[in-house]
Amino acid sequence: MYETFHENPNSTIAEAFRKGYEMVYDLDNTMEILHWNRFSHQTITIDPHNIIVPDESRDLHGSEIELYLMEHHSKAMTFDAYLLKQISVKINATAIVTDNFSNRIAIMPLLGMYNIDILWLIPGVGTVFWAVLVPRAKPKSIVSVLIDPFDMYTWITYFILVLTMAISLVLFGEFLGRRHFVEIVLELIMISIAGPSRTYGGSFENRLITIFCLMGIVLISSYQSLVISFMSYVRYHPEIDTLADIEERCLFKDDKDARFLNLRTYPNGTFPGLDKVCSFEMGRDNEQRTVTLASKLALGSHETDVIDYISYRVAHYRHANFKFYDYQMCYIIRPHLHKVFKFYIQAILESGIYDHYYSMKSQPAWVYKQVTFVDRVVKVGDLTLLWYAYACGTLLSVVCFVVETIIHNEFKGLSIRK
């Protein structure tokens, strides 16, 4: 074995021996322990009477540590290169960032999403997730402000109240009890809109109508206040946030990812529209850093185009709150560097340096703000709602009055003929 080792120093078996320790005996039974340091390219001698195994990872003697980062990642997520540089200073190594994949790569971030079966992983800093890019909700029609002050259950409760009162008046009313059920319902709606349109008789009937009028005052006052407050800002349809929203309202491109997650897809070759199409996006940490990362991938180093892309992207799209495969960022690191990187990464996690690093970097002002009426001059077109409300209320009052009169005359004529 000794002859084989020294005949071909560059053989595989020789390389394997260099990673271990060589023990040499002479005729006098004295012993030497030799070890080849592959970073300093020197052979060191270890005292056999006081054996201390040296930690070679503490001093790499200027050896190169290559970090593999794709170009757009190195521009947007600069902490990975910063981390390597700081650790390299501590262990006397040379930090190199490259986008050329080779056997010299010693560290690289793991950006895969699922089906992970890779050795040499250690937890890193930050998170990686699979975001769902959804279109922003559209503004509601201005006419919807007439319905939105009360939710569906409030409107249902109101109509149940009207029906209950109409039945009570048909059974126990002294004056309205002689009217048709539909006529009474229309009269109660008229009371809510513009007050009573006729005189009533009987103690029960008067008290019931009086209480209904008092309730109508409170109801209509609150309704008017809510309409006025709702007119002060632009209201939007509900956003797509939960998994149920994604499954119900999103359409994805028909590919293996959408089929794997059993999500709704549209046939290839068709396009249902920007307001319905959703897509997947690999994200890091949060939406802001993910948008910056996507802009670098799409447009490279043209700063003006990057800002325009970010503005358009933020104005029209957003991340749903629900994320797929959300887990801690991991690095693939060669085994001889595991110990030192694990120590320093844990120190960074505990100190909060990672969040502080990105918070101190300048970012484009791309925070999305909803449009409000207060921020601009009110024009004639913005007052269209008042005309809608006036026209609808007037038309409804006239229709109720006409229908009530027709029904009253019909039943009055029927009674006379009988």
GROMACS .gro file of C-alpha atoms in nm:
model
  418
    1MET     CA    1   0.000   0.000   0.000
    2TYR     CA    2   0.286   0.236   0.080
    3GLU     CA    3   0.442   0.179  -0.262
    4THR     CA    4   0.104   0.224  -0.438
    5PHE     CA    5   0.046   0.552  -0.258
    6HIS     CA    6   0.382   0.702  -0.349
    7GLU     CA    7   0.404   0.568  -0.705
    8ASN     CA    8   0.097   0.766  -0.818
    9PRO     CA    9   0.028   1.060  -0.582
   10ASN     CA   10  -0.265   1.178  -0.794
   11SER     CA   11  -0.458   0.852  -0.795
   12THR     CA   12  -0.799   0.817  -0.632
   13ILE     CA   13  -0.666   0.607  -0.348
   14ALA     CA   14  -0.394   0.863  -0.285
   15GLU     CA   15  -0.655   1.140  -0.265
   16ALA     CA   16  -0.853   0.933  -0.020
   17PHE     CA   17  -0.548   0.881   0.202
   18ARG     CA   18  -0.473   1.252   0.202
   19LYS     CA   19  -0.808   1.318   0.367
   20GLY     CA   20  -0.708   1.088   0.654
   21TYR     CA   21  -0.396   1.042   0.865
   22GLU     CA   22  -0.075   0.861   0.779
   23MET     CA   23   0.106   0.675   1.055
   24VAL     CA   24   0.478   0.602   0.996
   25TYR     CA   25   0.685   0.354   1.201
   26ASP     CA   26   1.063   0.313   1.190
   27LEU     CA   27   1.287   0.033   1.313
   28ASP     CA   28   1.312   0.183   1.660
   29ASN     CA   29   0.928   0.169   1.693
   30THR     CA   30   0.895   0.547   1.697
   31MET     CA   31   0.574   0.674   1.542
   32GLU     CA   32   0.481   0.981   1.339
   33ILE     CA   33   0.127   1.094   1.251
   34LEU     CA   34   0.114   1.294   0.931
   35HIS     CA   35  -0.184   1.471   0.781
   36TRP     CA   36  -0.219   1.646   0.445
   37ASN     CA   37  -0.406   1.978   0.467
   38ARG     CA   38  -0.571   2.015   0.130
   39PHE     CA   39  -0.637   2.387   0.182
   40SER     CA   40  -0.281   2.489   0.271
   41HIS     CA   41  -0.130   2.210   0.052
   42GLN     CA   42   0.105   2.119   0.333
   43THR     CA   43   0.169   1.811   0.542
   44ILE     CA   44   0.139   1.869   0.915
   45THR     CA   45   0.271   1.649   1.197
   46ILE     CA   46   0.055   1.559   1.495
   47ASP     CA   47   0.211   1.479   1.832
   48PRO     CA   48   0.126   1.112   1.904
   49HIS     CA   49   0.147   1.178   2.279
   50ASN     CA   50  -0.107   1.464   2.262
   51ILE     CA   51  -0.332   1.392   1.967
   52ILE     CA   52  -0.553   1.688   1.876
   53VAL     CA   53  -0.750   1.659   1.555
   54PRO     CA   54  -0.723   1.995   1.374
   55ASP     CA   55  -1.035   2.168   1.247
   56GLU     CA   56  -0.939   2.253   0.890
   57SER     CA   57  -1.257   2.448   0.823
   58ARG     CA   58  -1.143   2.730   1.055
   59ASP     CA   59  -0.872   2.838   0.812
   60LEU     CA   60  -0.904   2.766   0.441
   61HIS     CA   61  -0.578   2.949   0.352
   62GLY     CA   62  -0.742   3.149   0.074
   63SER     CA   63  -0.913   2.857  -0.095
   64GLU     CA   64  -1.203   2.949  -0.321
   65ILE     CA   65  -1.565   2.889  -0.220
   66GLU     CA   66  -1.794   2.918  -0.520
   67LEU     CA   67  -2.158   3.016  -0.471
   68TYR     CA   68  -2.392   2.931  -0.756
   69LEU     CA   69  -2.655   3.197  -0.819
   70MET     CA   70  -2.852   3.267  -1.134
   71GLU     CA   71  -2.792   3.616  -1.264
   72HIS     CA   72  -3.132   3.761  -1.175
   73HIS     CA   73  -3.107   3.611  -0.824
   74SER     CA   74  -2.768   3.767  -0.763
   75LYS     CA   75  -2.909   4.111  -0.859
   76ALA     CA   76  -3.226   4.096  -0.652
   77MET     CA   77  -3.139   3.872  -0.354
   78THR     CA   78  -2.794   4.002  -0.268
   79PHE     CA   79  -2.785   3.861   0.085
   80ASP     CA   80  -2.663   3.521  -0.036
   81ALA     CA   81  -2.345   3.673  -0.174
   82TYR     CA   82  -2.313   3.895   0.136
   83LEU     CA   83  -2.341   3.588   0.361
   84LEU     CA   84  -2.069   3.404   0.171
   85LYS     CA   85  -1.841   3.708   0.182
   86GLN     CA   86  -1.877   3.752   0.558
   87ILE     CA   87  -1.817   3.385   0.633
   88SER     CA   88  -1.520   3.377   0.395
   89VAL     CA   89  -1.357   3.657   0.589
   90LYS     CA   90  -1.396   3.458   0.910
   91ILE     CA   91  -1.241   3.140   0.770
   92ASN     CA   92  -0.977   3.301   0.545
   93ALA     CA   93  -1.137   3.191   0.217
   94THR     CA   94  -1.200   3.356  -0.119
   95ALA     CA   95  -1.568   3.410  -0.203
   96ILE     CA   96  -1.671   3.370  -0.567
   97VAL     CA   97  -2.025   3.413  -0.703
   98THR     CA   98  -2.090   3.246  -1.037
   99ASP     CA   99  -2.381   3.155  -1.262
  100ASN     CA  100  -2.189   2.875  -1.435
  101PHE     CA  101  -2.274   2.538  -1.286
  102SER     CA  102  -1.970   2.311  -1.242
  103ASN     CA  103  -1.811   2.060  -1.004
  104ARG     CA  104  -1.636   2.345  -0.824
  105ILE     CA  105  -1.963   2.472  -0.676
  106ALA     CA  106  -1.951   2.451  -0.296
  107ILE     CA  107  -2.278   2.621  -0.201
  108MET     CA  108  -2.606   2.701  -0.373
  109PRO     CA  109  -2.955   2.798  -0.254
  110LEU     CA  110  -3.230   2.540  -0.297
  111LEU     CA  111  -3.512   2.689  -0.503
  112GLY     CA  112  -3.711   2.371  -0.575
  113MET     CA  113  -4.064   2.343  -0.445
  114TYR     CA  114  -4.150   1.980  -0.384
  115ASN     CA  115  -4.029   1.621  -0.428
  116ILE     CA  116  -3.704   1.720  -0.256
  117ASP     CA  117  -3.456   1.434  -0.206
  118ILE     CA  118  -3.115   1.603  -0.193
  119LEU     CA  119  -2.819   1.545   0.038
  120TRP     CA  120  -2.602   1.812   0.199
  121LEU     CA  121  -2.893   2.038   0.299
  122ILE     CA  122  -2.875   2.280   0.591
  123PRO     CA  123  -3.141   2.536   0.693
  124GLY     CA  124  -3.075   2.886   0.568
  125VAL     CA  125  -3.223   3.230   0.625
  126GLY     CA  126  -3.555   3.346   0.483
  127THR     CA  127  -3.836   3.142   0.334
  128VAL     CA  128  -3.923   3.001  -0.005
  129PHE     CA  129  -4.280   2.952  -0.123
  130TRP     CA  130  -4.495   2.899  -0.427
  131ALA     CA  131  -4.721   3.200  -0.457
  132VAL     CA  132  -5.041   3.228  -0.658
  133LEU     CA  133  -5.040   3.543  -0.870
  134VAL     CA  134  -5.399   3.666  -0.895
  135PRO     CA  135  -5.555   3.972  -1.063
  136ARG     CA  136  -5.655   4.254  -0.833
  137ALA     CA  137  -6.023   4.299  -0.762
  138LYS     CA  138  -6.207   4.538  -0.992
  139PRO     CA  139  -6.396   4.842  -0.861
  140LYS     CA  140  -6.765   4.789  -0.806
  141SER     CA  141  -7.028   4.969  -1.011
  142ILE     CA  142  -7.137   5.299  -0.864
  143VAL     CA  143  -7.496   5.174  -0.857
  144SER     CA  144  -7.397   4.896  -0.615
  145VAL     CA  145  -7.375   5.152  -0.336
  146LEU     CA  146  -7.755   5.140  -0.319
  147ILE     CA  147  -7.745   4.772  -0.216
  148ASP     CA  148  -7.416   4.738  -0.027
  149PRO     CA  149  -7.507   4.934   0.292
  150PHE     CA  150  -7.705   4.629   0.406
  151ASP     CA  151  -7.586   4.275   0.358
  152MET     CA  152  -7.799   3.995   0.219
  153TYR     CA  153  -7.918   3.880   0.561
  154THR     CA  154  -8.035   4.231   0.656
  155TRP     CA  155  -8.240   4.261   0.337
  156ILE     CA  156  -8.388   3.914   0.392
  157THR     CA  157  -8.475   4.005   0.751
  158TYR     CA  158  -8.645   4.325   0.634
  159PHE     CA  159  -8.861   4.146   0.377
  160ILE     CA  160  -8.953   3.876   0.630
  161LEU     CA  161  -9.061   4.154   0.866
  162VAL     CA  162  -9.275   4.312   0.594
  163LEU     CA  163  -9.441   3.978   0.515
  164THR     CA  164  -9.500   3.905   0.886
  165MET     CA  165  -9.662   4.245   0.938
  166ALA     CA  166  -9.872   4.205   0.625
  167ILE     CA  167 -10.005   3.870   0.749
  168SER     CA  168 -10.081   4.021   1.091
  169LEU     CA  169 -10.269   4.313   0.935
  170VAL     CA  170 -10.467   4.081   0.706
  171LEU     CA  171 -10.577   3.876   1.007
  172PHE     CA  172 -10.624   4.145   1.273
  173GLY     CA  173 -10.630   4.483   1.094
  174GLU     CA  174 -10.954   4.683   1.118
  175PHE     CA  175 -10.896   4.890   0.803
  176LEU     CA  176 -10.614   4.716   0.615
  177GLY     CA  177 -10.766   4.380   0.701
  178ARG     CA  178 -11.021   4.444   0.428
  179ARG     CA  179 -10.745   4.493   0.168
  180HIS     CA  180 -10.565   4.229  -0.036
  181PHE     CA  181 -10.237   4.085   0.095
  182VAL     CA  182 -10.032   4.223  -0.198
  183GLU     CA  183 -10.183   4.568  -0.145
  184ILE     CA  184 -10.075   4.563   0.220
  185VAL     CA  185  -9.719   4.458   0.129
  186LEU     CA  186  -9.692   4.745  -0.120
  187GLU     CA  187  -9.825   4.986   0.139
  188LEU     CA  188  -9.562   4.878   0.393
  189ILE     CA  189  -9.287   4.929   0.135
  190MET     CA  190  -9.434   5.275   0.061
  191ILE     CA  191  -9.422   5.354   0.433
  192SER     CA  192  -9.049   5.269   0.441
  193ILE     CA  193  -8.977   5.486   0.137
  194ALA     CA  194  -9.196   5.794   0.186
  195GLY     CA  195  -9.419   5.740   0.489
  196PRO     CA  196  -9.790   5.640   0.514
  197SER     CA  197 -10.009   5.722   0.214
  198ARG     CA  198 -10.351   5.678   0.383
  199THR     CA  199 -10.528   5.686   0.719
  200TYR     CA  200 -10.566   5.373   0.928
  201GLY     CA  201 -10.816   5.260   1.189
  202GLY     CA  202 -10.822   5.042   1.494
  203SER     CA  203 -10.600   5.036   1.801
  204PHE     CA  204 -10.390   4.735   1.693
  205GLU     CA  205 -10.345   4.861   1.339
  206ASN     CA  206 -10.246   5.214   1.441
  207ARG     CA  207  -9.995   5.095   1.700
  208LEU     CA  208  -9.841   4.844   1.461
  209ILE     CA  209  -9.807   5.102   1.181
  210THR     CA  210  -9.665   5.359   1.427
  211ILE     CA  211  -9.396   5.116   1.547
  212PHE     CA  212  -9.317   5.026   1.186
  213CYS     CA  213  -9.281   5.397   1.099
  214LEU     CA  214  -9.042   5.452   1.391
  215MET     CA  215  -8.838   5.152   1.283
  216GLY     CA  216  -8.841   5.286   0.926
  217ILE     CA  217  -8.700   5.620   1.041
  218VAL     CA  218  -8.405   5.447   1.208
  219LEU     CA  219  -8.358   5.205   0.918
  220ILE     CA  220  -8.369   5.468   0.644
  221SER     CA  221  -8.147   5.708   0.843
  222SER     CA  222  -7.879   5.444   0.887
  223TYR     CA  223  -7.916   5.345   0.521
  224GLN     CA  224  -7.869   5.705   0.405
  225SER     CA  225  -7.566   5.752   0.631
  226LEU     CA  226  -7.403   5.437   0.497
  227VAL     CA  227  -7.472   5.541   0.138
  228ILE     CA  228  -7.305   5.877   0.199
  229SER     CA  229  -7.003   5.718   0.367
  230PHE     CA  230  -6.969   5.457   0.093
  231MET     CA  231  -6.960   5.736  -0.166
  232SER     CA  232  -6.638   5.870  -0.012
  233TYR     CA  233  -6.424   5.588  -0.153
  234VAL     CA  234  -6.418   5.341  -0.438
  235ARG     CA  235  -6.535   4.996  -0.328
  236TYR     CA  236  -6.390   4.680  -0.475
  237HIS     CA  237  -6.512   4.327  -0.526
  238PRO     CA  238  -6.371   4.065  -0.284
  239GLU     CA  239  -6.007   3.973  -0.338
  240ILE     CA  240  -5.888   3.619  -0.410
  241ASP     CA  241  -5.709   3.513  -0.091
  242THR     CA  242  -5.804   3.170   0.042
  243LEU     CA  243  -5.763   2.827  -0.112
  244ALA     CA  244  -6.141   2.812  -0.164
  245ASP     CA  245  -6.127   3.141  -0.358
  246ILE     CA  246  -5.842   3.008  -0.573
  247GLU     CA  247  -6.028   2.686  -0.652
  248GLU     CA  248  -6.352   2.868  -0.731
  249ARG     CA  249  -6.246   3.185  -0.912
  250CYS     CA  250  -5.903   3.115  -1.066
  251LEU     CA  251  -5.821   2.963  -1.403
  252PHE     CA  252  -5.468   2.828  -1.459
  253LYS     CA  253  -5.277   2.723  -1.765
  254ASP     CA  254  -5.328   2.354  -1.833
  255ASP     CA  255  -4.993   2.216  -1.716
  256LYS     CA  256  -4.866   1.949  -1.478
  257ASP     CA  257  -4.856   2.181  -1.175
  258ALA     CA  258  -5.221   2.285  -1.204
  259ARG     CA  259  -5.328   1.926  -1.267
  260PHE     CA  260  -5.120   1.802  -0.971
  261LEU     CA  261  -5.297   2.049  -0.740
  262ASN     CA  262  -5.637   1.974  -0.898
  263LEU     CA  263  -5.705   2.337  -0.990
  264ARG     CA  264  -5.930   2.468  -1.266
  265THR     CA  265  -5.757   2.517  -1.600
  266TYR     CA  266  -5.838   2.662  -1.939
  267PRO     CA  267  -5.759   2.474  -2.262
  268ASN     CA  268  -5.427   2.548  -2.426
  269GLY     CA  269  -5.464   2.787  -2.717
  270THR     CA  270  -5.738   2.988  -2.546
  271PHE     CA  271  -5.721   3.284  -2.309
  272PRO     CA  272  -6.020   3.368  -2.086
  273GLY     CA  273  -5.898   3.717  -1.996
  274LEU     CA  274  -5.657   3.890  -1.761
  275ASP     CA  275  -5.922   3.927  -1.490
  276LYS     CA  276  -5.965   3.549  -1.459
  277VAL     CA  277  -5.622   3.399  -1.527
  278CYS     CA  278  -5.399   3.312  -1.231
  279SER     CA  279  -5.046   3.176  -1.236
  280PHE     CA  280  -4.779   3.032  -1.007
  281GLU     CA  281  -4.475   3.232  -0.903
  282MET     CA  282  -4.170   3.118  -0.707
  283GLY     CA  283  -4.133   3.359  -0.417
  284ARG     CA  284  -3.876   3.438  -0.151
  285ASP     CA  285  -3.956   3.588   0.188
  286ASN     CA  286  -4.243   3.817   0.085
  287GLU     CA  287  -4.421   3.970  -0.212
  288GLN     CA  288  -4.198   4.277  -0.233
  289ARG     CA  289  -3.877   4.078  -0.275
  290THR     CA  290  -4.052   3.836  -0.510
  291VAL     CA  291  -4.165   4.121  -0.737
  292THR     CA  292  -3.812   4.259  -0.747
  293LEU     CA  293  -3.681   3.913  -0.829
  294ALA     CA  294  -3.935   3.869  -1.111
  295SER     CA  295  -3.851   4.211  -1.256
  296LYS     CA  296  -3.482   4.125  -1.276
  297LEU     CA  297  -3.565   3.798  -1.448
  298ALA     CA  298  -3.790   3.962  -1.705
  299LEU     CA  299  -3.595   4.277  -1.785
  300GLY     CA  300  -3.236   4.233  -1.673
  301SER     CA  301  -3.046   4.546  -1.576
  302HIS     CA  302  -3.253   4.822  -1.742
  303GLU     CA  303  -3.355   5.014  -1.432
  304THR     CA  304  -3.624   5.223  -1.601
  305ASP     CA  305  -3.792   4.917  -1.748
  306VAL     CA  306  -3.769   4.740  -1.413
  307ILE     CA  307  -3.952   5.022  -1.234
  308ASP     CA  308  -4.219   5.034  -1.507
  309TYR     CA  309  -4.266   4.658  -1.483
  310ILE     CA  310  -4.296   4.675  -1.104
  311SER     CA  311  -4.554   4.956  -1.125
  312TYR     CA  312  -4.765   4.763  -1.376
  313ARG     CA  313  -4.731   4.438  -1.186
  314VAL     CA  314  -4.833   4.590  -0.853
  315ALA     CA  315  -5.124   4.785  -1.003
  316HIS     CA  316  -5.281   4.481  -1.170
  317TYR     CA  317  -5.169   4.171  -0.978
  318ARG     CA  318  -5.103   4.056  -0.624
  319HIS     CA  319  -5.022   3.744  -0.422
  320ALA     CA  320  -5.307   3.554  -0.265
  321ASN     CA  321  -5.269   3.504   0.108
  322PHE     CA  322  -5.263   3.127   0.061
  323LYS     CA  323  -4.925   2.986  -0.046
  324PHE     CA  324  -4.816   2.641  -0.162
  325TYR     CA  325  -4.500   2.469  -0.032
  326ASP     CA  326  -4.406   2.742   0.214
  327TYR     CA  327  -4.087   2.634   0.394
  328GLN     CA  328  -3.758   2.763   0.528
  329MET     CA  329  -3.487   2.850   0.281
  330CYS     CA  330  -3.217   2.582   0.252
  331TYR     CA  331  -2.864   2.569   0.111
  332ILE     CA  332  -2.689   2.279  -0.056
  333ILE     CA  333  -2.337   2.286   0.092
  334ARG     CA  334  -2.048   2.047   0.055
  335PRO     CA  335  -1.991   1.835   0.369
  336HIS     CA  336  -1.653   1.985   0.468
  337LEU     CA  337  -1.821   2.328   0.506
  338HIS     CA  338  -2.134   2.214   0.688
  339LYS     CA  339  -2.013   2.282   1.039
  340VAL     CA  340  -1.888   2.634   0.984
  341PHE     CA  341  -2.183   2.748   0.771
  342LYS     CA  342  -2.435   2.600   1.011
  343PHE     CA  343  -2.276   2.791   1.299
  344TYR     CA  344  -2.275   3.131   1.126
  345ILE     CA  345  -2.622   3.092   0.973
  346GLN     CA  346  -2.765   3.014   1.316
  347ALA     CA  347  -2.593   3.324   1.452
  348ILE     CA  348  -2.751   3.534   1.173
  349LEU     CA  349  -3.097   3.392   1.246
  350GLU     CA  350  -3.071   3.474   1.615
  351SER     CA  351  -2.931   3.825   1.560
  352GLY     CA  352  -3.190   3.940   1.303
  353ILE     CA  353  -2.924   4.056   1.058
  354TYR     CA  354  -3.116   3.913   0.762
  355ASP     CA  355  -3.425   4.133   0.802
  356HIS     CA  356  -3.215   4.435   0.892
  357TYR     CA  357  -3.005   4.387   0.578
  358TYR     CA  358  -3.299   4.417   0.338
  359SER     CA  359  -3.479   4.687   0.538
  360MET     CA  360  -3.177   4.915   0.494
  361LYS     CA  361  -3.172   4.874   0.115
  362SER     CA  362  -3.364   5.123  -0.094
  363GLN     CA  363  -3.665   4.984  -0.278
  364PRO     CA  364  -3.890   5.139  -0.546
  365ALA     CA  365  -4.199   5.310  -0.406
  366TRP     CA  366  -4.451   5.065  -0.548
  367VAL     CA  367  -4.698   5.033  -0.262
  368TYR     CA  368  -5.046   4.990  -0.409
  369LYS     CA  369  -5.313   5.236  -0.299
  370GLN     CA  370  -5.681   5.220  -0.384
  371VAL     CA  371  -5.838   5.519  -0.556
  372THR     CA  372  -6.060   5.739  -0.339
  373PHE     CA  373  -6.301   6.017  -0.431
  374VAL     CA  374  -6.139   6.237  -0.168
  375ASP     CA  375  -5.809   6.244  -0.358
  376ARG     CA  376  -5.954   6.412  -0.667
  377VAL     CA  377  -6.203   6.677  -0.769
  378VAL     CA  378  -6.565   6.558  -0.770
  379LYS     CA  379  -6.710   6.590  -1.119
  380VAL     CA  380  -7.062   6.578  -1.257
  381GLY     CA  381  -7.018   6.216  -1.355
  382ASP     CA  382  -6.947   6.121  -0.994
  383LEU     CA  383  -7.290   6.256  -0.892
  384THR     CA  384  -7.468   6.014  -1.123
  385LEU     CA  385  -7.539   5.799  -0.821
  386LEU     CA  386  -7.768   6.066  -0.677
  387TRP     CA  387  -7.971   6.073  -0.996
  388TYR     CA  388  -7.991   5.692  -0.994
  389ALA     CA  389  -8.113   5.693  -0.636
  390TYR     CA  390  -8.367   5.970  -0.703
  391ALA     CA  391  -8.498   5.808  -1.022
  392CYS     CA  392  -8.519   5.459  -0.870
  393GLY     CA  393  -8.694   5.584  -0.557
  394THR     CA  394  -8.943   5.792  -0.756
  395LEU     CA  395  -9.012   5.511  -1.000
  396LEU     CA  396  -9.060   5.258  -0.721
  397SER     CA  397  -9.300   5.490  -0.539
  398VAL     CA  398  -9.506   5.549  -0.852
  399VAL     CA  399  -9.516   5.178  -0.936
  400CYS     CA  400  -9.622   5.087  -0.583
  401PHE     CA  401  -9.893   5.352  -0.585
  402VAL     CA  402 -10.027   5.250  -0.926
  403VAL     CA  403 -10.026   4.878  -0.841
  404GLU     CA  404 -10.189   4.947  -0.508
  405THR     CA  405 -10.460   5.156  -0.672
  406ILE     CA  406 -10.527   4.894  -0.941
  407ILE     CA  407 -10.549   4.613  -0.689
  408HIS     CA  408 -10.775   4.823  -0.464
  409ASN     CA  409 -11.011   4.907  -0.751
  410GLU     CA  410 -11.020   4.549  -0.875
  411PHE     CA  411 -11.114   4.406  -0.539
  412LYS     CA  412 -11.359   4.689  -0.474
  413GLY     CA  413 -11.535   4.614  -0.805
  414LEU     CA  414 -11.534   4.244  -0.728
  415SER     CA  415 -11.698   4.310  -0.390
  416ILE     CA  416 -11.968   4.528  -0.549
  417ARG     CA  417 -12.052   4.260  -0.807
  418LYS     CA  418 -12.079   4.000  -0.534
   0.00000   0.00000   0.00000
